[in-house]
Structure formats: structure tokens, C-alpha cells
Amino acid sequence: PSCRRYVAGGRCKSTAKLEGKVVIITGANTGIGKETARDLAQRGKVIIACRDIAKAEAAASEIRAETGNQQVIVKKLDLADTKSIREFAEKFLAEEKELHILINNAGVMLCPYSKTADGFEMHLGVNHLGHFLLTFLLLERLKQSAPARIVNVSSLAHHGGRIRFHDLHGEKCYNRGLAYCHSKLANVLFTRELARRLQGKFQRQAGFTANALHPGSVYSELVRHSFVMTWLWKIFSFFLKTPCEGAQTSIYCAVAEELDSVTGQYFSDCQPAYVSARGRDDETAKRLWSVSCELLGIQWD
């Protein structure tokens, strides 16, 4: 029915092949990450970077069987632990000479208050800081492999977010719904500032881009921490995208030929979408960048 077609939203129509290319997708053992991996495995080599190795292996062998592509590889990555992120990057850089597409897809949502191994609030730590560090560690390899793309999965929820520099880790005041929104705004601001920094002469010549996206409201495990949301998701599942529909914009940002030189943008349903005023604030983006570097103990100029 037309209502269901409307819910499904845009589809990625690109048939671009990724022969000889390498893609990393974080959190690709379930939901839209898994569907993104399934699609890209029909085009090239895919590395599934996940915390839960058993789940990831199950997803990978299903995708290998379905696509006939044996180059679907699982690597351990726990975004809630900077030690694990560094180990993942170190191993990857030792084993792979190239990296063409990095999809920062993994995410947590509506977690009860908790902290990562490094003492960061969980949403900010996993959704923003973990991916910030991962991107930093892999950036040179992406540059060497250019044309290359960085794709950050954000959310419409960024509209409800703000960067609370005075209480980044929610120690004074914590609301799990808002914590998710704040982290998704951080994804948008990170993408914007990253694109700005990449936009020198090099980027124009090489086609090195960074874009963010909203996958849509997707029927997935992301709401598992909230009984109410899980219940509502079940009731309204007809009005939610399937993970496959939700993955379309991630796939689009990763492969669509018309995005070769498009950078610093935000997409939804495979087309440019509106970013909140806070998501367009360059001063906040710059400040978040330097605070993120400080928290992670890195220098990224």
C-alpha cells in the first residue's frame, strides 16, 4: 500500500561496485548496520567491527552465504573502551593496506546512566567519542586510499540535542532520552567540522568526503533498554522502516556516484535533509572538537 511505500522512504539506486575496495562498518551484527553490510558485501570487501564477536560471526556467515563473498570479515571493536579502539586500529593498519569507506554506524540508545571504561557517559562515549577516536586513528589510511568516504549515522533526534559543555558526562543532570539526542547532535557537529578540515586542496583533488545521515525510524534492537519504547515499537511497527529500508541512506552515502565531491552534508531518505540550528553552529563544532581531543588525549590538527 502507498502508506507503507511512504514509510519505506528513499532507496539507494546506485549499482556502484567496490571491487578492490575495503569498507569498515561498526556495529554491523544487527539492525541497519547488518543490512548495510549485506548490501555492500555484494559490491566489495566488508569488515564488520563489533563488540559481540559471536553475534558478528553469525551475521557475517549469513552474509557470506547469501552474497557468495568470502571477504566479509569480523574484527573485535568495543567503542566503550578506548583501549579496544586502539587495538582494533592497530591490527587493521597492520593487516590492510587500504581503507576506502568508514561507516560509523554503531550506537546505543536510552541506556540507564552508566559510564564507559574511560569514564565517559555511555551515549556520548560510544556514539561520539568512540567514533571520533576511531576516525582519527584510521584517517591517514583513508587519505592514502582516496577517493574515500566517512559516513556518520546520526539521527533526526539531533534536533532535540545540545552540547552541554558544563556537564558533558551527565553527572549533574541525566535524562537518557536527551543523552541520546545530545550524542546524535555531536555526530552532526563532528561531521561538519571534519568536512571543513578535510576541505583543503587535497580533498578537492582526491574526493575525500564526510557526511552524516538520519536512517529513519527503524524497527530494530536499538530501543532494547526501554520497556515502553520496545512496546510502542511493536505496536507501531507498520509505521517504522525495516532495517533494510533504514540502511538505504547509509548505503547511498557510501556509494552514490553523485556524492563524489559532496561533503559536510546531512541526508535522510537518500536526499539532503534539514539540520537544526545547533547542528549548524561552527563555533560549537570547533569547541566540541577540541574538548573531544582533550578527553581522548589526542592531538588532531
Short mmCIF file of the C-alpha atoms (twelve columns), coordinates in Angstrom:
data_MODEL
# 
_entry.id   MODEL 
# 
loop_
_atom_site.group_PDB 
_atom_site.id 
_atom_site.type_symbol 
_atom_site.label_atom_id 
_atom_site.label_alt_id 
_atom_site.label_comp_id 
_atom_site.label_asym_id 
_atom_site.label_seq_id 
_atom_site.Cartn_x 
_atom_site.Cartn_y 
_atom_site.Cartn_z 
_atom_site.pdbx_PDB_model_num 
ATOM 1   C CA . PRO A 1   0.000  0.000   0.000  1 
ATOM 2   C CA . SER A 2   1.053  3.593   -0.640 1 
ATOM 3   C CA . CYS A 3   1.233  4.325   3.111  1 
ATOM 4   C CA . ARG A 4   3.829  1.587   3.528  1 
ATOM 5   C CA . ARG A 5   5.748  2.898   0.490  1 
ATOM 6   C CA . TYR A 6   5.835  6.340   2.115  1 
ATOM 7   C CA . VAL A 7   7.174  4.862   5.363  1 
ATOM 8   C CA . ALA A 8   9.852  2.946   3.447  1 
ATOM 9   C CA . GLY A 9   11.287 6.231   2.158  1 
ATOM 10  C CA . GLY A 10  14.072 6.622   -0.386 1 
ATOM 11  C CA . ARG A 11  16.104 3.790   -1.857 1 
ATOM 12  C CA . CYS A 12  19.718 3.814   -2.960 1 
ATOM 13  C CA . LYS A 13  19.644 3.199   -6.713 1 
ATOM 14  C CA . SER A 14  23.408 3.157   -7.252 1 
ATOM 15  C CA . THR A 15  24.844 -0.074  -8.651 1 
ATOM 16  C CA . ALA A 16  28.432 1.057   -7.982 1 
ATOM 17  C CA . LYS A 17  30.834 -1.813  -7.481 1 
ATOM 18  C CA . LEU A 18  33.533 -1.663  -4.825 1 
ATOM 19  C CA . GLU A 19  35.936 -4.168  -6.357 1 
ATOM 20  C CA . GLY A 20  39.303 -3.995  -4.651 1 
ATOM 21  C CA . LYS A 21  37.871 -1.602  -2.087 1 
ATOM 22  C CA . VAL A 22  37.690 -2.015  1.675  1 
ATOM 23  C CA . VAL A 23  34.790 -0.935  3.888  1 
ATOM 24  C CA . ILE A 24  34.599 -0.873  7.699  1 
ATOM 25  C CA . ILE A 25  31.151 -0.806  9.327  1 
ATOM 26  C CA . THR A 26  30.883 -0.515  13.106 1 
ATOM 27  C CA . GLY A 27  28.068 -2.353  14.875 1 
ATOM 28  C CA . ALA A 28  27.122 -4.362  11.813 1 
ATOM 29  C CA . ASN A 29  25.956 -7.523  13.584 1 
ATOM 30  C CA . THR A 30  22.324 -6.383  13.780 1 
ATOM 31  C CA . GLY A 31  19.804 -3.808  12.519 1 
ATOM 32  C CA . ILE A 32  20.686 -1.282  9.853  1 
ATOM 33  C CA . GLY A 33  24.414 -1.975  10.208 1 
ATOM 34  C CA . LYS A 34  23.890 -5.595  9.237  1 
ATOM 35  C CA . GLU A 35  21.713 -4.608  6.268  1 
ATOM 36  C CA . THR A 36  24.329 -2.063  5.163  1 
ATOM 37  C CA . ALA A 37  26.964 -4.815  5.346  1 
ATOM 38  C CA . ARG A 38  24.699 -7.194  3.394  1 
ATOM 39  C CA . ASP A 39  24.344 -4.684  0.558  1 
ATOM 40  C CA . LEU A 40  27.990 -3.598  0.446  1 
ATOM 41  C CA . ALA A 41  29.174 -7.233  0.552  1 
ATOM 42  C CA . GLN A 42  27.608 -7.587  -2.909 1 
ATOM 43  C CA . ARG A 43  29.993 -4.849  -4.045 1 
ATOM 44  C CA . GLY A 44  33.310 -5.372  -2.228 1 
ATOM 45  C CA . LYS A 45  35.252 -6.319  0.911  1 
ATOM 46  C CA . VAL A 46  33.483 -5.597  4.197  1 
ATOM 47  C CA . ILE A 47  34.922 -5.568  7.700  1 
ATOM 48  C CA . ILE A 48  32.324 -5.906  10.434 1 
ATOM 49  C CA . ALA A 49  33.655 -4.215  13.576 1 
ATOM 50  C CA . CYS A 50  31.697 -5.310  16.661 1 
ATOM 51  C CA . ARG A 51  31.865 -5.871  20.369 1 
ATOM 52  C CA . ASP A 52  29.911 -9.127  20.319 1 
ATOM 53  C CA . ILE A 53  32.065 -11.481 18.231 1 
ATOM 54  C CA . ALA A 54  29.660 -14.433 18.336 1 
ATOM 55  C CA . LYS A 55  26.764 -12.321 17.013 1 
ATOM 56  C CA . ALA A 56  29.022 -10.713 14.428 1 
ATOM 57  C CA . GLU A 57  30.285 -14.093 13.180 1 
ATOM 58  C CA . ALA A 58  26.697 -15.330 12.814 1 
ATOM 59  C CA . ALA A 59  25.804 -12.221 10.795 1 
ATOM 60  C CA . ALA A 60  28.952 -12.498 8.680  1 
ATOM 61  C CA . SER A 61  28.476 -16.165 7.793  1 
ATOM 62  C CA . GLU A 62  24.847 -15.445 6.831  1 
ATOM 63  C CA . ILE A 63  26.030 -12.596 4.572  1 
ATOM 64  C CA . ARG A 64  28.871 -14.679 3.092  1 
ATOM 65  C CA . ALA A 65  26.431 -17.495 2.271  1 
ATOM 66  C CA . GLU A 66  23.934 -15.109 0.720  1 
ATOM 67  C CA . THR A 67  26.337 -12.977 -1.345 1 
ATOM 68  C CA . GLY A 68  28.983 -15.577 -2.126 1 
ATOM 69  C CA . ASN A 69  31.548 -13.013 -0.989 1 
ATOM 70  C CA . GLN A 70  34.082 -14.624 1.347  1 
ATOM 71  C CA . GLN A 71  35.594 -11.240 2.101  1 
ATOM 72  C CA . VAL A 72  33.218 -10.421 4.921  1 
ATOM 73  C CA . ILE A 73  35.497 -10.295 7.933  1 
ATOM 74  C CA . VAL A 74  34.782 -9.853  11.632 1 
ATOM 75  C CA . LYS A 75  37.032 -7.819  13.924 1 
ATOM 76  C CA . LYS A 76  36.561 -7.052  17.601 1 
ATOM 77  C CA . LEU A 77  35.800 -3.436  18.470 1 
ATOM 78  C CA . ASP A 78  34.303 -2.154  21.712 1 
ATOM 79  C CA . LEU A 79  33.538 1.545   21.288 1 
ATOM 80  C CA . ALA A 80  33.022 1.884   25.046 1 
ATOM 81  C CA . ASP A 81  36.728 1.251   25.622 1 
ATOM 82  C CA . THR A 82  39.479 3.361   24.012 1 
ATOM 83  C CA . LYS A 83  41.978 0.529   24.555 1 
ATOM 84  C CA . SER A 84  39.841 -1.745  22.355 1 
ATOM 85  C CA . ILE A 85  39.519 1.006   19.713 1 
ATOM 86  C CA . ARG A 86  43.291 1.460   19.596 1 
ATOM 87  C CA . GLU A 87  43.866 -2.305  19.376 1 
ATOM 88  C CA . PHE A 88  41.346 -2.608  16.547 1 
ATOM 89  C CA . ALA A 89  43.000 0.219   14.592 1 
ATOM 90  C CA . GLU A 90  46.493 -1.147  15.170 1 
ATOM 91  C CA . LYS A 91  45.517 -4.611  13.886 1 
ATOM 92  C CA . PHE A 92  43.611 -3.202  10.954 1 
ATOM 93  C CA . LEU A 93  46.506 -0.971  9.878  1 
ATOM 94  C CA . ALA A 94  48.922 -3.896  10.129 1 
ATOM 95  C CA . GLU A 95  46.704 -6.170  8.018  1 
ATOM 96  C CA . GLU A 96  45.072 -3.883  5.458  1 
ATOM 97  C CA . LYS A 97  46.935 -1.561  3.155  1 
ATOM 98  C CA . GLU A 98  43.835 0.361   2.117  1 
ATOM 99  C CA . LEU A 99  40.569 1.718   3.511  1 
ATOM 100 C CA . HIS A 100 38.046 3.427   1.262  1 
ATOM 101 C CA . ILE A 101 34.850 3.706   3.288  1 
ATOM 102 C CA . LEU A 102 34.384 4.043   7.051  1 
ATOM 103 C CA . ILE A 103 30.779 3.809   8.248  1 
ATOM 104 C CA . ASN A 104 30.430 4.877   11.878 1 
ATOM 105 C CA . ASN A 105 27.134 3.098   12.429 1 
ATOM 106 C CA . ALA A 106 27.196 1.535   15.920 1 
ATOM 107 C CA . GLY A 107 25.184 3.241   18.602 1 
ATOM 108 C CA . VAL A 108 23.499 2.939   21.974 1 
ATOM 109 C CA . MET A 109 20.170 4.486   22.869 1 
ATOM 110 C CA . LEU A 110 18.194 5.086   26.070 1 
ATOM 111 C CA . CYS A 111 20.770 3.453   28.350 1 
ATOM 112 C CA . PRO A 112 20.287 3.775   32.072 1 
ATOM 113 C CA . TYR A 113 23.060 6.022   33.429 1 
ATOM 114 C CA . SER A 114 26.416 4.331   33.006 1 
ATOM 115 C CA . LYS A 115 29.961 5.124   32.005 1 
ATOM 116 C CA . THR A 116 32.436 3.710   29.512 1 
ATOM 117 C CA . ALA A 117 35.743 2.129   30.535 1 
ATOM 118 C CA . ASP A 118 37.278 5.610   30.332 1 
ATOM 119 C CA . GLY A 119 34.630 7.315   32.439 1 
ATOM 120 C CA . PHE A 120 32.623 8.920   29.631 1 
ATOM 121 C CA . GLU A 121 28.824 8.991   29.780 1 
ATOM 122 C CA . MET A 122 27.757 5.948   27.719 1 
ATOM 123 C CA . HIS A 123 25.842 7.686   24.863 1 
ATOM 124 C CA . LEU A 124 28.484 10.355  24.339 1 
ATOM 125 C CA . GLY A 125 31.290 7.825   24.825 1 
ATOM 126 C CA . VAL A 126 30.067 5.226   22.317 1 
ATOM 127 C CA . ASN A 127 28.108 7.304   19.807 1 
ATOM 128 C CA . HIS A 128 30.517 10.246  19.573 1 
ATOM 129 C CA . LEU A 129 33.892 9.871   21.295 1 
ATOM 130 C CA . GLY A 130 34.448 6.225   20.288 1 
ATOM 131 C CA . HIS A 131 33.838 7.012   16.619 1 
ATOM 132 C CA . PHE A 132 35.827 10.252  16.877 1 
ATOM 133 C CA . LEU A 133 38.867 8.289   18.080 1 
ATOM 134 C CA . LEU A 134 38.376 5.504   15.534 1 
ATOM 135 C CA . THR A 135 38.200 8.023   12.675 1 
ATOM 136 C CA . PHE A 136 41.315 9.795   13.963 1 
ATOM 137 C CA . LEU A 137 43.281 6.538   14.069 1 
ATOM 138 C CA . LEU A 138 42.222 5.492   10.552 1 
ATOM 139 C CA . LEU A 139 42.394 8.900   8.874  1 
ATOM 140 C CA . GLU A 140 45.848 8.560   7.286  1 
ATOM 141 C CA . ARG A 141 44.941 5.201   5.742  1 
ATOM 142 C CA . LEU A 142 41.734 6.736   4.327  1 
ATOM 143 C CA . LYS A 143 43.751 9.646   2.917  1 
ATOM 144 C CA . GLN A 144 46.251 7.281   1.264  1 
ATOM 145 C CA . SER A 145 43.372 5.315   -0.286 1 
ATOM 146 C CA . ALA A 146 41.399 8.325   -1.545 1 
ATOM 147 C CA . PRO A 147 38.887 8.759   -3.049 1 
ATOM 148 C CA . ALA A 148 37.464 7.816   0.348  1 
ATOM 149 C CA . ARG A 149 34.325 8.434   2.363  1 
ATOM 150 C CA . ILE A 150 33.432 8.734   6.030  1 
ATOM 151 C CA . VAL A 151 29.753 8.154   6.809  1 
ATOM 152 C CA . ASN A 152 28.383 9.009   10.256 1 
ATOM 153 C CA . VAL A 153 24.984 7.625   11.227 1 
ATOM 154 C CA . SER A 154 23.275 10.369  13.207 1 
ATOM 155 C CA . SER A 155 19.533 10.851  13.724 1 
ATOM 156 C CA . LEU A 156 16.609 13.224  13.475 1 
ATOM 157 C CA . ALA A 157 16.936 13.182  17.287 1 
ATOM 158 C CA . HIS A 158 19.830 15.649  16.898 1 
ATOM 159 C CA . HIS A 159 17.119 18.339  16.775 1 
ATOM 160 C CA . GLY A 160 16.484 17.703  20.479 1 
ATOM 161 C CA . GLY A 161 20.156 17.773  21.426 1 
ATOM 162 C CA . ARG A 162 22.531 20.375  22.791 1 
ATOM 163 C CA . ILE A 163 26.187 20.131  23.744 1 
ATOM 164 C CA . ARG A 164 26.243 20.712  27.493 1 
ATOM 165 C CA . PHE A 165 29.916 21.547  27.950 1 
ATOM 166 C CA . HIS A 166 29.369 22.271  31.654 1 
ATOM 167 C CA . ASP A 167 28.064 18.719  32.205 1 
ATOM 168 C CA . LEU A 168 29.208 16.574  29.279 1 
ATOM 169 C CA . HIS A 169 29.006 13.319  31.231 1 
ATOM 170 C CA . GLY A 170 25.581 13.970  32.734 1 
ATOM 171 C CA . GLU A 171 26.847 13.881  36.297 1 
ATOM 172 C CA . LYS A 172 24.758 16.853  37.409 1 
ATOM 173 C CA . CYS A 173 21.655 16.043  35.433 1 
ATOM 174 C CA . TYR A 174 20.846 12.976  33.328 1 
ATOM 175 C CA . ASN A 175 17.944 12.054  31.092 1 
ATOM 176 C CA . ARG A 176 18.535 9.014   28.891 1 
ATOM 177 C CA . GLY A 177 16.359 10.266  26.013 1 
ATOM 178 C CA . LEU A 178 18.144 13.619  25.945 1 
ATOM 179 C CA . ALA A 179 21.559 11.971  26.362 1 
ATOM 180 C CA . TYR A 180 20.872 10.128  23.096 1 
ATOM 181 C CA . CYS A 181 19.823 13.383  21.374 1 
ATOM 182 C CA . HIS A 182 22.973 15.158  22.588 1 
ATOM 183 C CA . SER A 183 25.189 12.371  21.210 1 
ATOM 184 C CA . LYS A 184 23.444 12.483  17.829 1 
ATOM 185 C CA . LEU A 185 23.952 16.258  17.658 1 
ATOM 186 C CA . ALA A 186 27.633 15.572  18.394 1 
ATOM 187 C CA . ASN A 187 27.684 13.281  15.310 1 
ATOM 188 C CA . VAL A 188 26.360 16.110  13.108 1 
ATOM 189 C CA . LEU A 189 28.825 18.674  14.508 1 
ATOM 190 C CA . PHE A 190 31.744 16.244  14.201 1 
ATOM 191 C CA . THR A 191 30.857 15.584  10.545 1 
ATOM 192 C CA . ARG A 192 30.627 19.306  9.834  1 
ATOM 193 C CA . GLU A 193 33.985 20.155  11.433 1 
ATOM 194 C CA . LEU A 194 35.706 17.097  9.933  1 
ATOM 195 C CA . ALA A 195 34.500 18.063  6.445  1 
ATOM 196 C CA . ARG A 196 35.707 21.643  6.985  1 
ATOM 197 C CA . ARG A 197 39.169 20.387  7.992  1 
ATOM 198 C CA . LEU A 198 39.390 17.980  5.046  1 
ATOM 199 C CA . GLN A 199 38.386 20.649  2.552  1 
ATOM 200 C CA . GLY A 200 41.854 21.787  1.573  1 
ATOM 201 C CA . LYS A 201 43.354 21.357  -1.866 1 
ATOM 202 C CA . PHE A 202 43.890 17.661  -1.098 1 
ATOM 203 C CA . GLN A 203 40.200 16.932  -0.579 1 
ATOM 204 C CA . ARG A 204 39.156 18.614  -3.825 1 
ATOM 205 C CA . GLN A 205 41.704 16.651  -5.815 1 
ATOM 206 C CA . ALA A 206 41.161 13.340  -4.126 1 
ATOM 207 C CA . GLY A 207 37.443 13.307  -3.311 1 
ATOM 208 C CA . PHE A 208 37.733 12.685  0.423  1 
ATOM 209 C CA . THR A 209 34.342 13.335  1.981  1 
ATOM 210 C CA . ALA A 210 32.478 13.111  5.297  1 
ATOM 211 C CA . ASN A 211 28.691 13.105  5.543  1 
ATOM 212 C CA . ALA A 212 26.067 12.351  8.187  1 
ATOM 213 C CA . LEU A 213 22.591 10.882  7.918  1 
ATOM 214 C CA . HIS A 214 19.299 10.046  9.584  1 
ATOM 215 C CA . PRO A 215 18.314 6.427   8.806  1 
ATOM 216 C CA . GLY A 216 14.633 6.948   9.640  1 
ATOM 217 C CA . SER A 217 12.606 5.448   12.461 1 
ATOM 218 C CA . VAL A 218 13.649 1.832   12.199 1 
ATOM 219 C CA . TYR A 219 12.234 -1.301  13.806 1 
ATOM 220 C CA . SER A 220 15.443 -2.526  15.460 1 
ATOM 221 C CA . GLU A 221 17.039 -3.574  18.742 1 
ATOM 222 C CA . LEU A 222 18.189 -0.029  19.465 1 
ATOM 223 C CA . VAL A 223 15.313 0.577   21.888 1 
ATOM 224 C CA . ARG A 224 16.018 -2.554  23.944 1 
ATOM 225 C CA . HIS A 225 16.902 -0.527  27.066 1 
ATOM 226 C CA . SER A 226 13.393 0.934   27.265 1 
ATOM 227 C CA . PHE A 227 10.405 -1.294  28.016 1 
ATOM 228 C CA . VAL A 228 7.955  1.444   26.951 1 
ATOM 229 C CA . MET A 229 9.733  2.118   23.663 1 
ATOM 230 C CA . THR A 230 10.032 -1.613  22.918 1 
ATOM 231 C CA . TRP A 231 6.291  -1.939  23.470 1 
ATOM 232 C CA . LEU A 232 5.455  1.136   21.334 1 
ATOM 233 C CA . TRP A 233 7.822  -0.045  18.590 1 
ATOM 234 C CA . LYS A 234 5.901  -3.358  18.433 1 
ATOM 235 C CA . ILE A 235 2.501  -1.658  18.261 1 
ATOM 236 C CA . PHE A 236 3.553  0.835   15.590 1 
ATOM 237 C CA . SER A 237 5.884  -1.435  13.631 1 
ATOM 238 C CA . PHE A 238 3.791  -0.907  10.476 1 
ATOM 239 C CA . PHE A 239 4.819  2.757   10.560 1 
ATOM 240 C CA . LEU A 240 8.505  2.005   11.090 1 
ATOM 241 C CA . LYS A 241 11.121 1.210   8.483  1 
ATOM 242 C CA . THR A 242 12.514 -2.293  8.290  1 
ATOM 243 C CA . PRO A 243 16.286 -2.436  8.916  1 
ATOM 244 C CA . CYS A 244 16.766 -2.902  5.167  1 
ATOM 245 C CA . GLU A 245 14.797 0.291   4.434  1 
ATOM 246 C CA . GLY A 246 16.647 2.055   7.220  1 
ATOM 247 C CA . ALA A 247 20.014 1.116   5.727  1 
ATOM 248 C CA . GLN A 248 19.326 2.771   2.356  1 
ATOM 249 C CA . THR A 249 20.678 6.216   3.233  1 
ATOM 250 C CA . SER A 250 23.861 4.756   4.761  1 
ATOM 251 C CA . ILE A 251 24.404 2.772   1.546  1 
ATOM 252 C CA . TYR A 252 23.612 5.868   -0.538 1 
ATOM 253 C CA . CYS A 253 26.175 7.980   1.341  1 
ATOM 254 C CA . ALA A 254 28.755 5.209   0.955  1 
ATOM 255 C CA . VAL A 255 28.444 4.529   -2.781 1 
ATOM 256 C CA . ALA A 256 26.305 7.016   -4.735 1 
ATOM 257 C CA . GLU A 257 28.369 8.442   -7.596 1 
ATOM 258 C CA . GLU A 258 26.695 11.855  -7.362 1 
ATOM 259 C CA . LEU A 259 28.174 12.321  -3.876 1 
ATOM 260 C CA . ASP A 260 31.790 12.034  -5.072 1 
ATOM 261 C CA . SER A 261 32.583 15.603  -4.077 1 
ATOM 262 C CA . VAL A 262 29.717 16.312  -1.671 1 
ATOM 263 C CA . THR A 263 30.935 16.755  1.898  1 
ATOM 264 C CA . GLY A 264 29.779 18.071  5.269  1 
ATOM 265 C CA . GLN A 265 26.139 17.371  4.458  1 
ATOM 266 C CA . TYR A 266 23.300 15.606  6.248  1 
ATOM 267 C CA . PHE A 267 20.962 13.196  4.462  1 
ATOM 268 C CA . SER A 268 17.673 11.429  5.074  1 
ATOM 269 C CA . ASP A 269 15.777 9.180   2.635  1 
ATOM 270 C CA . CYS A 270 18.719 9.421   0.217  1 
ATOM 271 C CA . GLN A 271 18.435 13.185  -0.140 1 
ATOM 272 C CA . PRO A 272 19.739 16.275  1.677  1 
ATOM 273 C CA . ALA A 273 17.792 16.999  4.865  1 
ATOM 274 C CA . TYR A 274 17.328 19.880  7.269  1 
ATOM 275 C CA . VAL A 275 19.871 20.313  10.062 1 
ATOM 276 C CA . SER A 276 18.918 22.048  13.313 1 
ATOM 277 C CA . ALA A 277 20.389 25.489  14.070 1 
ATOM 278 C CA . ARG A 278 22.551 23.890  16.773 1 
ATOM 279 C CA . GLY A 279 23.803 21.385  14.220 1 
ATOM 280 C CA . ARG A 280 24.990 24.275  12.010 1 
ATOM 281 C CA . ASP A 281 26.849 26.134  14.753 1 
ATOM 282 C CA . ASP A 282 30.505 26.219  13.693 1 
ATOM 283 C CA . GLU A 283 31.723 27.627  16.998 1 
ATOM 284 C CA . THR A 284 30.165 24.744  18.935 1 
ATOM 285 C CA . ALA A 285 31.576 22.303  16.360 1 
ATOM 286 C CA . LYS A 286 35.115 23.664  16.853 1 
ATOM 287 C CA . ARG A 287 34.782 23.645  20.630 1 
ATOM 288 C CA . LEU A 288 33.402 20.089  20.669 1 
ATOM 289 C CA . TRP A 289 36.373 19.047  18.507 1 
ATOM 290 C CA . SER A 290 38.965 20.415  20.921 1 
ATOM 291 C CA . VAL A 291 37.144 19.088  24.012 1 
ATOM 292 C CA . SER A 292 36.906 15.644  22.360 1 
ATOM 293 C CA . CYS A 293 40.653 15.685  21.658 1 
ATOM 294 C CA . GLU A 294 41.325 16.651  25.275 1 
ATOM 295 C CA . LEU A 295 39.127 13.887  26.666 1 
ATOM 296 C CA . LEU A 296 40.760 11.306  24.411 1 
ATOM 297 C CA . GLY A 297 44.277 12.610  24.959 1 
ATOM 298 C CA . ILE A 298 44.972 13.093  21.251 1 
ATOM 299 C CA . GLN A 299 46.221 15.945  19.090 1 
ATOM 300 C CA . TRP A 300 44.260 16.218  15.866 1 
ATOM 301 C CA . ASP A 301 45.094 19.373  13.957 1 
# 
